[in-house]
C-alpha cells in the first residue's frame, strides 16, 4: 500500500491558514460534519483502501505512466519534459480517482442518490461512470453553455444512465452548476450524497478531494526518480478549482527545491477582463462554502469567468491553492486561450498526444518554461485529461487540418 | 435592550405573535423598494428583513433569486441597502435586520459595515451562509456596534447545535421549517409543529419560523409554538407582479394586514 502520511493542512475546522472553512447554510452543517466523520473513518480503514486501490488498478487503469516527451524536449531546446499521463485513466481524465473514492464513501454512508456539478463534463462522466458501476442513481448539474460546448460528454453521461440537468441561471457555466447542485443538496440532504469534483467547496471537500487525487503525485514521484535519478526542477499543472494540481503537488510540497506552478486560464488576456485567472487577479472572498480568491467586483458580487476550456471557466479556486500562493510555496501563472490552443497543437504534432484544453494550458506553460531552462533541468507536467471532448470546439476554432511544420 | 428585544417583549405582553416580513433591497428599484418597505411597516410588520442581493444566492429558490437579479440590475449593493434603511428610518421605527450572504458584507469590511449599519438604523444581521463556527471575524464587530446577530436553526441541526446557536446569537432564533431553499409552499409538513415546540422549549431566544409560509393560516399554524412567522417569497411575489406600479405597495399592505390579523 502506498505511503499515506497525514498532511498537516488543513486544521481540524478545515482552514488552510486564513482560507477554507465552512461557509454554508445551517441546513447543510450536520451533513458536512457527518461526511467528515465518515471520511476520516474510511481513510483510516485498511479495507476501504484495499477496495479503492483495487479499483484504481483494475478499473481505472492505474498506475498511469510517466512519459518522457523527447520530441517536445528537443523542440523546446531546454529542460527535459516529462508527462504524467492522467489522460490515460479510465473515462479520460484524473477525475475518476476522486469519484471512485467518494463513490465508495457514498455507498458506505448508505446514500441512495448522488448529485454532482460539472464544467467540462469530465467530472460528470467520471461520476456517472462510478454510479453506473455501483448501481446508484445520479443527477449531474451542468451549465447550459457547457452543455452546448461539451455535448460529447453530455451524450456520454446520458449513455451511462445519468440524468443531466442543464442550468440556465447566471453565466450558465460551472459556477451556476454548483449553485444548483447546492440547492438540490440543501433540499435532499438526508438521502443524497453531493460528489464535488474539485478541491473547492466547504470542508471537508478540499481536503478529501486532494487526498483522493494525491495518488497522482504518489505515483509520479517514484516514477520520476526512477527515470531521472532525482526530483524534477519544476512541476506544472492547470488550475480551475485545482484538483489535478493538488493531486500532483501534494507529494512534492515537502521538497522546497521543487518549484510548483499552477496555470490558470488567461482567457482573452488578463487585461481584457475575460479570463479565469482567480489567483492572479482575484480578491479574497467566500463562494460555494469556502474562503479563497474570487473574481468579484468592488461590492462583492461574483464576476463571470471566461475560458475556452469549460473546466477552467470558474471564478473561484480551491482554498489550499490560495494558501500555497500566500505562503509562496507555489507560483500561479496564466495562459491565454490562444496559447492553450498552441499547447494543444504542439503536443499533438510532436508527441501524438491530444490533451484536453484544460491540460493544454499546462502544456503551453511547461513548454515556455522549459525553453528558458538548462538541459540538465527537468519539468514534470500533469496531463490531467485527453482532448476527445474538445474536438467540437477545435473544429469551430478552425484548428486542425493543418499540416505539421 | 435592542429594538428587536423590545419588539418581542411588546408582542409577548400583548399576547400576540410577531410578523417578520422579508423584502429584497432595490427590488425592482431603490425608490420603489422604499415604498414597499414603508407599506409593510404601516400594515403592521413587527420586524423587516431587508435582503442585500447577491449574485449567487445558493440558499434561495427561484422567487428570491429573481428578486436578487432585479435588484442587482437596479444597482443595489450593501451601501445602497444602508442608504435605503437610512431613508426608511426617516419615517419609521420598525426594527430592521440586514439579511444576506457573507461575501458582500465581507467585501465591505465587518468593522466599517457595523458602524455604518448602526448609523443608518439597522438593528441586526442575518447571514445565511455564516454558521456560528465561522462567525469569529464578524461577531465582535456586530456586538461592538450594539447590533443583534440572528442565528439560524435547521431541521437537520440537532438539539446540541440548536442550543449552541441559541447561546451565540441574539435578537431571535430563525427556525428554518423545512430542508430546502426559500420559496412559497402550499403546506408545511406535520413534523414542523413538534419540532418547533421542542426548539422553543430548549432555547432562550424568541423563535421565528420561516421558509415556505405563504398565507395567514400557515402563519398562524407555524406560530402555535413559536413567537413569530417570517414571510418572504410570498411578499416578494407581490413585488414581482407589480414592479414599480402604484398598486404594488397597496397589495402588499393588504397581504401584510391579513397575515398580522391571523397572528393576533
XYZ file of C-alpha atoms in Angstrom:
669
model
C 0.000 0.000 0.000
C 1.262 3.459 -0.844
C 2.522 5.612 1.981
C -0.258 7.807 3.320
C 1.331 10.293 5.609
C -1.104 12.761 7.116
C -0.872 16.245 5.671
C -0.776 18.961 8.300
C -3.180 21.155 6.392
C -5.993 21.964 6.894
C -6.583 22.493 10.615
C -9.419 20.495 12.230
C -12.002 23.125 11.201
C -10.897 22.960 7.585
C -8.791 26.120 7.427
C -5.695 26.443 5.280
C -4.220 29.458 7.013
C -6.961 32.081 6.692
C -8.620 30.237 3.764
C -11.108 27.387 3.502
C -13.604 26.741 6.285
C -17.273 26.019 6.087
C -19.482 28.894 4.923
C -22.775 27.166 4.233
C -26.448 27.330 5.141
C -27.181 25.852 8.556
C -29.211 23.075 6.909
C -26.000 21.631 5.422
C -23.824 21.820 8.523
C -24.793 18.460 10.012
C -24.374 16.766 6.639
C -20.844 18.163 6.321
C -19.972 17.039 9.832
C -21.402 13.574 9.084
C -19.422 13.446 5.827
C -16.216 14.472 7.578
C -16.632 11.739 10.193
C -17.402 9.086 7.578
C -14.435 10.203 5.515
C -11.998 10.079 8.460
C -13.248 6.634 9.392
C -12.898 5.332 5.822
C -9.466 6.903 5.315
C -8.216 5.180 8.445
C -9.717 1.838 7.431
C -7.475 -0.689 5.657
C -10.399 -2.426 3.967
C -11.520 0.879 2.401
C -8.068 1.412 0.942
C -7.881 -2.192 -0.220
C -11.087 -1.775 -2.167
C -10.162 1.660 -3.518
C -6.633 0.621 -4.521
C -8.032 -2.474 -6.212
C -10.464 -0.405 -8.261
C -7.859 2.213 -9.130
C -5.760 -0.598 -10.549
C -8.245 -2.945 -12.221
C -10.940 -0.441 -13.159
C -9.280 2.953 -13.611
C -6.058 1.616 -15.128
C -3.606 2.885 -12.531
C -0.774 3.489 -12.218
C -0.799 5.834 -15.193
C 2.568 6.028 -16.960
C 5.170 8.742 -16.763
C 6.244 9.603 -20.298
C 9.396 11.371 -21.457
C 8.354 13.815 -24.175
C 11.531 13.534 -26.241
C 10.490 15.416 -29.370
C 8.851 18.223 -27.428
C 12.025 18.485 -25.301
C 14.104 18.688 -28.468
C 11.817 21.328 -29.949
C 11.974 23.429 -26.748
C 15.730 23.049 -26.571
C 15.877 23.421 -22.791
C 14.741 21.376 -19.843
C 13.718 17.728 -20.220
C 9.905 17.489 -20.280
C 8.049 14.598 -18.626
C 4.325 13.988 -18.761
C 2.185 12.239 -16.156
C -0.450 10.527 -18.274
C -3.727 11.093 -16.386
C -5.325 11.290 -19.837
C -4.917 7.515 -19.967
C -7.001 6.904 -16.843
C -10.474 5.405 -17.340
C -13.049 7.996 -18.551
C -10.202 10.126 -19.922
C -9.055 12.234 -17.013
C -7.848 12.284 -13.413
C -11.446 12.840 -12.229
C -12.002 9.089 -11.799
C -9.527 8.994 -8.854
C -11.839 11.159 -6.799
C -15.190 9.773 -7.957
C -14.140 6.216 -7.118
C -13.104 7.316 -3.631
C -16.215 9.358 -2.943
C -18.438 6.777 -4.630
C -17.252 4.124 -2.194
C -17.786 6.594 0.629
C -21.351 7.364 -0.511
C -22.129 3.660 -0.514
C -20.633 3.220 2.979
C -22.785 6.106 4.188
C -25.884 4.421 2.782
C -26.785 7.306 0.471
C -29.321 6.377 -2.165
C -28.703 9.153 -4.646
C -25.661 11.027 -5.940
C -25.547 14.536 -7.391
C -22.609 16.369 -8.929
C -21.741 19.552 -10.788
C -19.594 19.545 -13.879
C -17.913 22.098 -16.110
C -16.170 20.340 -18.981
C -18.168 17.222 -18.257
C -15.119 15.174 -17.203
C -16.214 15.078 -13.576
C -19.789 14.417 -14.679
C -18.679 11.466 -16.805
C -16.455 10.117 -14.018
C -19.342 10.427 -11.538
C -21.857 8.808 -13.900
C -19.355 6.005 -14.530
C -18.856 5.197 -10.854
C -22.598 5.432 -10.178
C -23.317 3.045 -13.050
C -20.792 0.594 -11.628
C -22.305 0.818 -8.146
C -25.941 0.950 -9.211
C -26.688 4.326 -7.596
C -28.939 6.809 -9.464
C -27.160 10.045 -10.288
C -28.016 13.538 -11.472
C -25.493 15.927 -12.951
C -25.874 19.712 -12.999
C -24.185 21.400 -15.923
C -24.374 24.968 -17.185
C -26.328 25.321 -20.433
C -23.331 26.943 -22.125
C -21.170 23.963 -21.154
C -23.873 21.506 -22.274
C -23.571 23.142 -25.676
C -19.789 23.267 -25.953
C -19.135 19.847 -24.366
C -22.036 17.975 -25.940
C -19.849 14.907 -26.433
C -19.584 14.446 -22.656
C -23.301 15.140 -22.139
C -24.038 12.287 -24.501
C -21.619 10.041 -22.617
C -23.234 10.834 -19.265
C -26.681 10.032 -20.629
C -25.433 6.744 -22.065
C -24.110 5.932 -18.604
C -27.638 6.316 -17.235
C -27.180 9.708 -15.571
C -29.706 12.492 -15.744
C -28.116 15.732 -16.951
C -29.854 18.898 -15.757
C -28.872 21.972 -17.809
C -28.614 25.091 -15.634
C -29.864 28.310 -17.180
C -29.031 30.861 -14.482
C -26.125 33.321 -14.409
C -23.246 32.655 -16.771
C -24.606 29.138 -17.453
C -21.236 27.583 -16.638
C -19.575 25.702 -13.768
C -20.309 28.306 -11.071
C -24.036 28.150 -11.782
C -23.999 24.359 -11.962
C -22.528 24.354 -8.465
C -25.193 26.793 -7.221
C -27.905 24.491 -8.489
C -26.261 21.367 -7.059
C -26.108 23.103 -3.665
C -29.837 23.938 -3.919
C -30.597 20.301 -4.672
C -28.427 19.154 -1.772
C -29.986 21.538 0.754
C -33.377 20.109 -0.259
C -32.486 16.397 -0.349
C -29.651 16.422 2.158
C -30.828 13.420 4.152
C -30.744 10.954 1.258
C -28.332 12.496 -1.216
C -24.562 12.430 -1.494
C -23.068 15.543 -3.122
C -19.982 14.405 -5.023
C -17.910 17.568 -5.521
C -15.312 17.222 -8.249
C -12.691 19.730 -7.240
C -10.634 20.815 -4.251
C -13.235 23.519 -3.668
C -16.411 23.807 -1.607
C -16.846 23.618 2.159
C -14.695 21.487 4.476
C -14.064 18.526 4.186
C -14.240 18.579 0.356
C -10.963 20.439 -0.369
C -9.071 18.063 1.912
C -10.908 14.907 0.846
C -10.668 15.533 -2.903
C -6.979 16.366 -2.521
C -6.401 13.129 -0.626
C -8.177 11.057 -3.282
C -6.247 12.843 -6.049
C -2.909 12.615 -4.260
C -2.443 9.185 -5.845
C -1.162 11.130 -8.883
C 1.840 12.524 -7.022
C 2.399 9.349 -5.024
C 2.914 7.562 -8.345
C 4.698 10.357 -10.187
C 7.394 10.991 -7.595
C 8.928 7.479 -7.580
C 8.343 7.168 -11.340
C 10.258 10.372 -11.890
C 13.063 9.366 -9.513
C 13.412 6.093 -11.353
C 13.620 7.836 -14.718
C 15.931 10.711 -13.782
C 17.524 9.656 -10.517
C 16.440 12.930 -8.906
C 13.437 15.147 -8.282
C 12.028 17.398 -11.025
C 13.112 21.036 -11.155
C 9.537 22.152 -11.730
C 6.041 20.607 -11.597
C 3.316 22.164 -13.762
C -0.458 21.645 -13.652
C -3.515 23.595 -14.780
C -5.786 25.099 -12.104
C -9.542 25.652 -12.324
C -10.811 24.545 -8.931
C -7.443 22.883 -8.583
C -7.885 19.130 -8.091
C -5.337 17.767 -10.560
C -2.793 20.339 -9.411
C -3.261 19.426 -5.734
C -3.124 15.782 -6.775
C 0.386 16.135 -8.119
C 1.646 18.996 -5.872
C 0.910 17.256 -2.585
C 3.779 14.741 -2.839
C 6.263 17.481 -3.753
C 5.273 20.070 -1.122
C 7.853 18.773 1.332
C 10.710 19.273 -1.144
C 11.264 23.038 -1.185
C 13.711 22.723 -4.093
C 10.920 21.607 -6.435
C 9.162 24.599 -7.990
C 5.399 24.228 -8.282
C 3.477 26.090 -10.991
C -0.299 26.325 -11.221
C -1.536 27.513 -14.610
C -4.802 29.435 -14.694
C -6.997 30.336 -17.635
C -5.863 33.638 -19.122
C -8.856 33.642 -21.489
C -8.625 36.565 -23.894
C -5.829 38.079 -21.794
C -5.766 39.352 -18.203
C -6.216 42.973 -19.292
C -9.351 42.066 -21.290
C -11.219 41.189 -18.086
C -12.331 37.977 -19.811
C -10.371 35.257 -18.023
C -10.430 32.734 -15.210
C -7.209 33.818 -13.504
C -8.603 33.827 -9.983
C -5.300 33.667 -8.100
C -3.589 36.222 -10.334
C -6.414 38.750 -10.447
C -8.963 37.800 -7.785
C -9.591 39.103 -4.275
C -10.311 37.155 -1.108
C -13.938 36.245 -0.502
C -16.411 33.424 0.049
C -18.145 31.413 -2.672
C -19.568 27.883 -2.546
C -18.693 27.326 1.071
C -15.069 28.308 1.439
C -12.886 31.367 1.676
C -10.411 31.773 -1.147
C -9.552 34.085 -4.007
C -12.510 35.038 -6.212
C -13.203 37.077 -9.312
C -15.534 39.695 -7.877
C -16.429 43.359 -8.181
C -15.796 46.018 -5.527
C -19.163 45.307 -3.866
C -18.612 41.559 -3.511
C -20.681 40.304 -6.454
C -19.131 37.364 -8.267
C -17.944 38.063 -11.814
C -18.233 35.698 -14.728
C -15.058 33.889 -15.666
C -14.053 33.211 -19.249
C -12.028 30.412 -20.746
C -12.008 28.353 -23.919
C -11.858 25.352 -21.581
C -15.061 24.748 -19.641
C -13.127 23.091 -16.818
C -11.159 26.267 -16.023
C -14.125 28.599 -16.523
C -14.694 29.217 -12.808
C -14.387 32.458 -10.786
C -13.160 30.679 -7.633
C -10.287 28.367 -6.741
C -9.629 25.776 -4.047
C -8.565 27.230 -0.673
C -5.344 25.225 -0.463
C -4.116 26.922 -3.632
C -4.887 30.303 -2.053
C -2.765 29.252 0.887
C 0.083 27.947 -1.310
C 0.046 31.255 -3.157
C 0.062 33.264 0.060
C 2.960 31.282 1.515
C 4.821 31.441 -1.794
C 5.220 27.643 -1.942
C 3.535 27.518 -5.344
C 3.515 30.099 -8.118
C 0.452 30.835 -10.199
C 0.656 31.983 -13.788
C -1.808 32.233 -16.646
C -2.028 31.103 -20.252
C -4.450 32.616 -22.771
C -6.970 30.728 -24.919
C -4.726 31.206 -27.954
C -1.616 29.989 -26.129
C -3.521 26.955 -24.845
C -4.526 26.119 -28.420
C -0.896 26.211 -29.469
C -0.081 23.990 -26.483
C -2.629 21.530 -27.829
C -1.076 21.649 -31.307
C 2.458 21.207 -30.005
C 1.680 18.063 -28.042
C -0.487 16.746 -30.825
C 2.089 17.283 -33.589
C 5.285 16.472 -31.692
C 4.180 13.670 -29.413
C 0.956 12.305 -30.863
C -0.900 13.081 -27.643
C -4.051 15.190 -27.761
C -4.636 16.863 -24.413
C -7.854 18.342 -23.079
C -7.980 22.120 -23.493
C -7.613 22.430 -19.701
C -4.400 20.386 -19.738
C -3.246 22.265 -22.851
C -2.788 25.302 -20.590
C -0.250 23.316 -18.523
C 1.486 22.075 -21.691
C 1.775 25.604 -23.114
C 3.302 26.982 -19.930
C 5.620 23.992 -19.404
C 6.943 24.407 -22.950
C 7.559 28.120 -22.406
C 9.269 27.358 -19.093
C 11.398 24.510 -20.449
C 12.697 26.757 -23.219
C 14.289 29.074 -20.670
C 15.778 26.265 -18.591
C 19.033 24.334 -18.868
C 19.164 20.872 -20.402
C 20.210 19.461 -17.015
C 16.897 20.639 -15.580
C 13.515 18.912 -15.790
C 9.829 19.793 -15.989
C 7.058 17.426 -14.939
C 3.635 18.229 -16.458
C 0.425 16.739 -15.146
C -1.618 15.954 -18.245
C -4.985 15.897 -16.484
C -7.152 14.752 -19.387
C -7.449 13.844 -23.014
C -8.851 16.055 -25.719
C -11.545 13.956 -27.403
C -14.282 16.004 -25.753
C -12.871 19.207 -27.264
C -12.956 18.245 -30.942
C -16.126 20.294 -31.471
C -14.523 23.446 -30.063
C -11.328 22.852 -32.039
C -13.329 22.442 -35.237
C -15.206 25.678 -34.510
C -11.877 27.431 -33.917
C -10.599 26.249 -37.279
C -7.825 24.208 -35.664
C -6.731 21.013 -37.314
C -6.483 20.113 -40.946
C -3.207 21.996 -40.704
C -0.059 20.217 -41.803
C 2.733 19.842 -39.323
C 5.787 22.026 -39.788
C -32.109 46.022 25.209
C -32.123 46.225 21.415
C -35.093 47.326 19.313
C -35.657 43.671 18.374
C -35.736 42.605 22.037
C -38.202 45.408 22.688
C -40.421 44.268 19.817
C -40.657 40.732 21.189
C -41.234 41.991 24.712
C -44.120 44.126 23.481
C -45.561 41.187 21.490
C -45.416 38.879 24.499
C -47.032 41.468 26.722
C -49.929 41.907 24.309
C -50.241 38.160 23.734
C -49.837 38.354 20.001
C -47.430 36.633 17.624
C -44.896 38.538 15.594
C -44.742 39.008 11.846
C -41.351 39.264 10.161
C -41.525 40.400 6.536
C -38.691 39.855 4.073
C -38.147 42.140 1.073
C -35.138 42.411 -1.224
C -33.481 45.843 -1.143
C -33.635 47.587 -4.506
C -36.316 45.318 -5.962
C -37.202 46.410 -8.551
C -35.614 49.857 -7.934
C -34.313 51.581 -4.778
C -37.177 54.115 -4.774
C -39.904 51.526 -5.313
C -38.430 49.235 -2.707
C -38.591 52.045 -0.128
C -42.337 52.362 -0.851
C -42.781 48.607 -0.303
C -40.833 48.736 2.981
C -42.985 51.590 4.252
C -46.174 49.812 3.205
C -45.127 46.658 5.076
C -44.307 48.655 8.211
C -47.555 50.635 8.074
C -49.549 47.444 7.649
C -48.158 46.014 10.882
C -44.944 44.094 10.165
C -43.164 43.823 13.516
C -39.705 43.325 12.067
C -38.475 43.712 8.476
C -35.653 41.728 6.931
C -34.021 43.767 4.203
C -32.296 41.394 1.777
C -28.978 42.503 0.305
C -28.847 40.915 -3.157
C -26.029 38.508 -4.042
C -25.082 37.162 -7.466
C -25.056 33.550 -6.249
C -27.867 33.044 -3.730
C -27.497 29.280 -3.170
C -29.982 29.091 -0.283
C -32.751 30.818 -2.233
C -35.400 29.465 -4.546
C -36.434 30.998 -7.891
C -38.571 33.839 -6.405
C -35.859 35.471 -4.299
C -33.195 34.592 -6.861
C -35.155 36.574 -9.468
C -35.646 39.442 -6.989
C -31.881 39.479 -6.377
C -31.272 39.733 -10.107
C -33.748 42.625 -10.452
C -32.143 44.401 -7.503
C -28.608 43.921 -8.797
C -29.561 45.322 -12.174
C -31.012 48.367 -10.411
C -27.519 48.903 -8.945
C -28.262 47.697 -5.428
C -25.392 46.697 -3.118
C -24.519 46.861 0.593
C -24.003 50.636 0.575
C -27.303 51.067 -1.299
C -29.129 48.903 1.235
C -27.743 51.019 4.092
C -28.933 54.144 2.280
C -32.374 52.576 1.908
C -32.544 51.825 5.636
C -31.432 55.390 6.418
C -34.324 56.757 4.341
C -36.775 54.309 5.928
C -35.621 55.435 9.396
C -36.635 58.974 8.497
C -40.260 57.902 8.796
C -40.443 54.519 10.580
C -39.132 52.849 13.759
C -39.826 49.209 12.766
C -36.729 47.095 13.584
C -34.626 46.193 10.543
C -32.487 43.101 10.057
C -29.985 43.215 7.202
C -30.268 39.797 5.581
C -27.749 38.419 3.106
C -24.807 36.315 2.080
C -21.346 36.583 3.584
C -19.324 37.848 0.632
C -20.811 41.314 0.005
C -20.684 42.062 3.760
C -17.107 40.762 3.976
C -16.054 42.844 0.987
C -17.461 45.983 2.657
C -15.466 45.078 5.780
C -17.181 43.981 9.006
C -15.842 46.731 11.189
C -16.904 49.661 8.992
C -20.064 47.812 7.952
C -21.318 47.502 11.523
C -20.510 51.125 12.276
C -22.279 52.339 9.118
C -25.201 49.970 9.693
C -25.714 51.244 13.231
C -25.625 54.799 11.933
C -28.144 54.023 9.176
C -30.554 52.490 11.684
C -30.027 48.759 11.166
C -30.812 46.644 14.233
C -29.309 43.280 13.363
C -27.654 40.978 10.847
C -28.693 37.619 9.481
C -26.010 35.997 7.322
C -27.358 32.941 5.529
C -24.041 31.205 4.874
C -22.293 32.049 8.124
C -22.648 29.226 10.648
C -21.573 30.138 14.173
C -18.309 28.193 13.765
C -17.130 30.781 11.227
C -18.602 33.846 12.911
C -15.345 34.830 14.647
C -14.443 37.743 12.422
C -17.956 39.197 12.147
C -19.410 38.757 15.610
C -17.102 41.073 17.605
C -17.889 43.976 15.243
C -21.625 43.241 15.355
C -21.600 43.136 19.152
C -19.423 46.232 19.448
C -21.936 48.203 17.392
C -24.732 47.007 19.684
C -26.428 45.064 16.888
C -28.090 41.646 17.032
C -26.748 38.586 15.238
C -29.721 36.429 14.300
C -28.745 32.751 14.326
C -30.399 30.031 12.226
C -31.517 26.545 13.170
C -32.479 23.925 10.580
C -34.452 20.668 10.768
C -31.114 18.870 10.353
C -29.335 20.787 13.122
C -29.921 18.509 16.091
C -30.557 19.875 19.584
C -26.889 20.287 20.534
C -26.354 22.685 17.632
C -29.662 24.445 18.300
C -28.556 25.154 21.871
C -25.138 26.320 20.680
C -26.518 28.788 18.121
C -29.072 29.978 20.661
C -26.209 30.868 23.003
C -24.133 32.502 20.248
C -26.896 34.693 18.810
C -29.198 37.448 19.983
C -32.480 39.078 18.945
C -34.334 35.975 17.826
C -33.670 32.486 16.524
C -34.631 31.956 12.871
C -36.005 28.461 12.660
C -35.908 27.041 9.142
C -39.099 24.990 8.804
C -38.058 22.516 6.101
C -34.893 21.339 4.388
C -34.640 23.205 1.118
C -34.386 26.648 -0.385
C -36.613 29.646 0.245
C -39.902 29.758 -1.618
C -43.663 29.639 -1.333
C -45.075 26.287 -0.211
C -48.722 25.267 -0.004
C -48.326 23.400 3.278
C -45.684 22.700 5.862
C -45.080 19.048 6.763
C -46.629 17.894 10.072
C -43.302 17.341 11.947
C -42.698 21.116 11.841
C -45.046 21.755 14.769
C -43.485 19.189 17.109
C -40.022 20.292 16.191
C -40.840 23.970 16.695
C -42.176 23.188 20.142
C -39.029 21.265 21.028
C -36.791 24.116 19.896
C -38.863 26.810 21.592
C -38.670 24.908 24.887
C -34.910 24.438 24.707
C -33.914 27.978 23.744
C -33.773 31.351 25.449
C -34.259 33.473 22.305
C -37.675 34.161 20.778
C -38.267 31.782 17.859
C -39.345 32.949 14.399
C -40.346 30.222 11.920
C -39.563 30.796 8.254
C -39.355 29.133 4.800
C -42.490 28.335 2.863
C -45.057 30.330 4.864
C -47.353 31.956 2.329
C -50.793 32.523 3.874
C -52.410 33.826 7.090
C -53.498 30.297 8.012
C -49.984 28.931 7.586
C -48.559 31.819 9.621
C -50.995 31.112 12.438
C -50.210 27.392 12.382
C -46.458 27.966 12.284
C -46.551 30.218 15.353
C -48.585 27.865 17.539
C -45.364 27.053 19.432
C -43.220 29.937 18.195
C -43.036 33.692 18.681
C -43.158 34.856 15.091
C -43.562 33.851 11.457
C -41.271 35.005 8.650
C -42.936 35.605 5.297
C -40.534 36.238 2.426
C -41.178 34.807 -1.022
C -44.942 35.423 -0.815
C -44.241 39.150 -0.260
C -41.557 39.225 -2.944
C -44.056 37.718 -5.396
C -46.274 40.771 -4.908
C -43.299 42.979 -5.805
C -42.567 40.724 -8.786
C -46.168 41.033 -10.053
C -46.496 44.796 -9.567
C -42.985 46.150 -10.023
C -42.865 49.925 -9.707
C -46.613 50.181 -10.194
C -48.507 52.155 -7.558
C -50.855 49.251 -6.821
C -47.950 47.123 -5.538
C -47.488 48.711 -2.108
C -51.285 48.681 -1.609
C -51.463 44.964 -2.430
C -48.521 44.244 -0.100
C -50.229 46.274 2.587
C -53.445 44.210 2.287
C -51.457 40.964 2.415
C -49.418 42.021 5.458
C -52.603 43.131 7.254
C -54.189 39.752 6.617
C -51.093 37.969 7.952
C -50.924 40.140 11.038
C -54.627 39.668 11.717
C -54.133 35.907 11.836
C -51.352 36.345 14.404
C -53.332 38.436 16.906
